[in-house]
Amino acid sequence: MCLAIPAKIVEIKGATAKVDMMGNERVVSIDLVPEVGIGEYVLVHAGFAISVIDDENARETEQLLLEVAEAYEAEE
């Protein structure tokens, strides 16, 4: 199973972008989504932005990931 995390594009430099991924900054490749712009959301997997998503979808996905993390922590 693969998991892609939503991230907001903060800065673009050539074929890479600095993203905000749930409060953490990362640099990812945007080779697969060259049309993306600053302020847009992408799904990131293995260091690559693999698709552009809308704001609502990004927020919903972030919320679901937080709920999964909380449930996991509650089990420990």
C-alpha atoms as a printed R data frame, in Angstrom:
   type eleno elety resid chain resno       x      y       z
1  ATOM     1    CA   MET     A     1   0.000  0.000   0.000
2  ATOM     2    CA   CYS     A     2   1.274  3.454  -0.872
3  ATOM     3    CA   LEU     A     3   0.502  6.613   1.035
4  ATOM     4    CA   ALA     A     4   0.613 10.126  -0.402
5  ATOM     5    CA   ILE     A     5   0.597 13.140   1.921
6  ATOM     6    CA   PRO     A     6  -0.934 16.511   1.019
7  ATOM     7    CA   ALA     A     7   1.488 19.437   0.949
8  ATOM     8    CA   LYS     A     8   1.201 23.140   0.101
9  ATOM     9    CA   ILE     A     9   3.685 24.632  -2.361
10 ATOM    10    CA   VAL     A    10   5.636 27.420  -0.632
11 ATOM    11    CA   GLU     A    11   8.473 28.090  -3.080
12 ATOM    12    CA   ILE     A    12   9.487 26.820  -6.517
13 ATOM    13    CA   LYS     A    13  13.066 26.534  -7.797
14 ATOM    14    CA   GLY     A    14  13.367 24.837 -11.152
15 ATOM    15    CA   ALA     A    15  12.134 21.259 -10.904
16 ATOM    16    CA   THR     A    16  11.868 21.294  -7.103
17 ATOM    17    CA   ALA     A    17   9.581 22.975  -4.628
18 ATOM    18    CA   LYS     A    18   9.651 23.709  -0.931
19 ATOM    19    CA   VAL     A    19   6.393 22.459   0.572
20 ATOM    20    CA   ASP     A    20   4.605 22.682   3.899
21 ATOM    21    CA   MET     A    21   3.608 19.132   4.766
22 ATOM    22    CA   MET     A    22   1.380 19.270   7.854
23 ATOM    23    CA   GLY     A    23   3.677 21.803   9.519
24 ATOM    24    CA   ASN     A    24   6.970 20.345   8.282
25 ATOM    25    CA   GLU     A    25   8.972 21.850   5.420
26 ATOM    26    CA   ARG     A    26  10.374 19.524   2.775
27 ATOM    27    CA   VAL     A    27  11.855 19.864  -0.694
28 ATOM    28    CA   VAL     A    28  10.173 17.689  -3.316
29 ATOM    29    CA   SER     A    29  10.461 17.102  -7.042
30 ATOM    30    CA   ILE     A    30   7.730 18.678  -9.168
31 ATOM    31    CA   ASP     A    31   8.811 16.987 -12.413
32 ATOM    32    CA   LEU     A    32   5.489 15.100 -12.526
33 ATOM    33    CA   VAL     A    33   3.366 18.245 -11.982
34 ATOM    34    CA   PRO     A    34   5.225 21.061 -13.783
35 ATOM    35    CA   GLU     A    35   2.037 23.169 -13.965
36 ATOM    36    CA   VAL     A    36   1.776 23.559 -10.167
37 ATOM    37    CA   GLY     A    37   1.982 27.038  -8.667
38 ATOM    38    CA   ILE     A    38   2.825 28.586  -5.314
39 ATOM    39    CA   GLY     A    39  -0.064 28.217  -2.869
40 ATOM    40    CA   GLU     A    40  -1.463 25.099  -4.533
41 ATOM    41    CA   TYR     A    41  -1.663 21.685  -2.881
42 ATOM    42    CA   VAL     A    42  -0.067 18.497  -4.167
43 ATOM    43    CA   LEU     A    43   0.032 14.893  -3.041
44 ATOM    44    CA   VAL     A    44   3.599 13.826  -2.202
45 ATOM    45    CA   HIS     A    45   4.905 10.264  -2.297
46 ATOM    46    CA   ALA     A    46   8.565  9.255  -1.922
47 ATOM    47    CA   GLY     A    47   9.787 12.815  -2.453
48 ATOM    48    CA   PHE     A    48   7.753 13.445  -5.609
49 ATOM    49    CA   ALA     A    49   4.668 15.611  -6.031
50 ATOM    50    CA   ILE     A    50   2.459 13.176  -7.945
51 ATOM    51    CA   SER     A    51  -0.748 15.177  -8.449
52 ATOM    52    CA   VAL     A    52  -2.332 18.554  -7.818
53 ATOM    53    CA   ILE     A    53  -5.357 18.569  -5.482
54 ATOM    54    CA   ASP     A    54  -7.806 21.239  -4.369
55 ATOM    55    CA   ASP     A    55  -7.712 22.923  -0.953
56 ATOM    56    CA   GLU     A    56 -10.767 21.076   0.384
57 ATOM    57    CA   ASN     A    57  -9.392 17.653  -0.541
58 ATOM    58    CA   ALA     A    58  -6.044 18.541   1.062
59 ATOM    59    CA   ARG     A    59  -7.671 19.609   4.346
60 ATOM    60    CA   GLU     A    60  -9.909 16.525   4.464
61 ATOM    61    CA   THR     A    61  -6.942 14.224   3.856
62 ATOM    62    CA   GLU     A    62  -4.840 15.976   6.523
63 ATOM    63    CA   GLN     A    63  -7.698 15.584   9.026
64 ATOM    64    CA   LEU     A    64  -8.039 11.871   8.262
65 ATOM    65    CA   LEU     A    65  -4.291 11.344   8.684
66 ATOM    66    CA   LEU     A    66  -4.386 13.130  12.056
67 ATOM    67    CA   GLU     A    67  -7.292 10.925  13.185
68 ATOM    68    CA   VAL     A    68  -5.373  7.782  12.197
69 ATOM    69    CA   ALA     A    69  -2.287  9.001  14.085
70 ATOM    70    CA   GLU     A    70  -4.367  9.761  17.193
71 ATOM    71    CA   ALA     A    71  -6.007  6.325  17.083
72 ATOM    72    CA   TYR     A    72  -2.601  4.674  16.733
73 ATOM    73    CA   GLU     A    73  -1.205  6.617  19.707
74 ATOM    74    CA   ALA     A    74  -4.242  5.708  21.825
75 ATOM    75    CA   GLU     A    75  -3.537  2.001  21.256
76 ATOM    76    CA   GLU     A    76   0.011  2.252  22.591
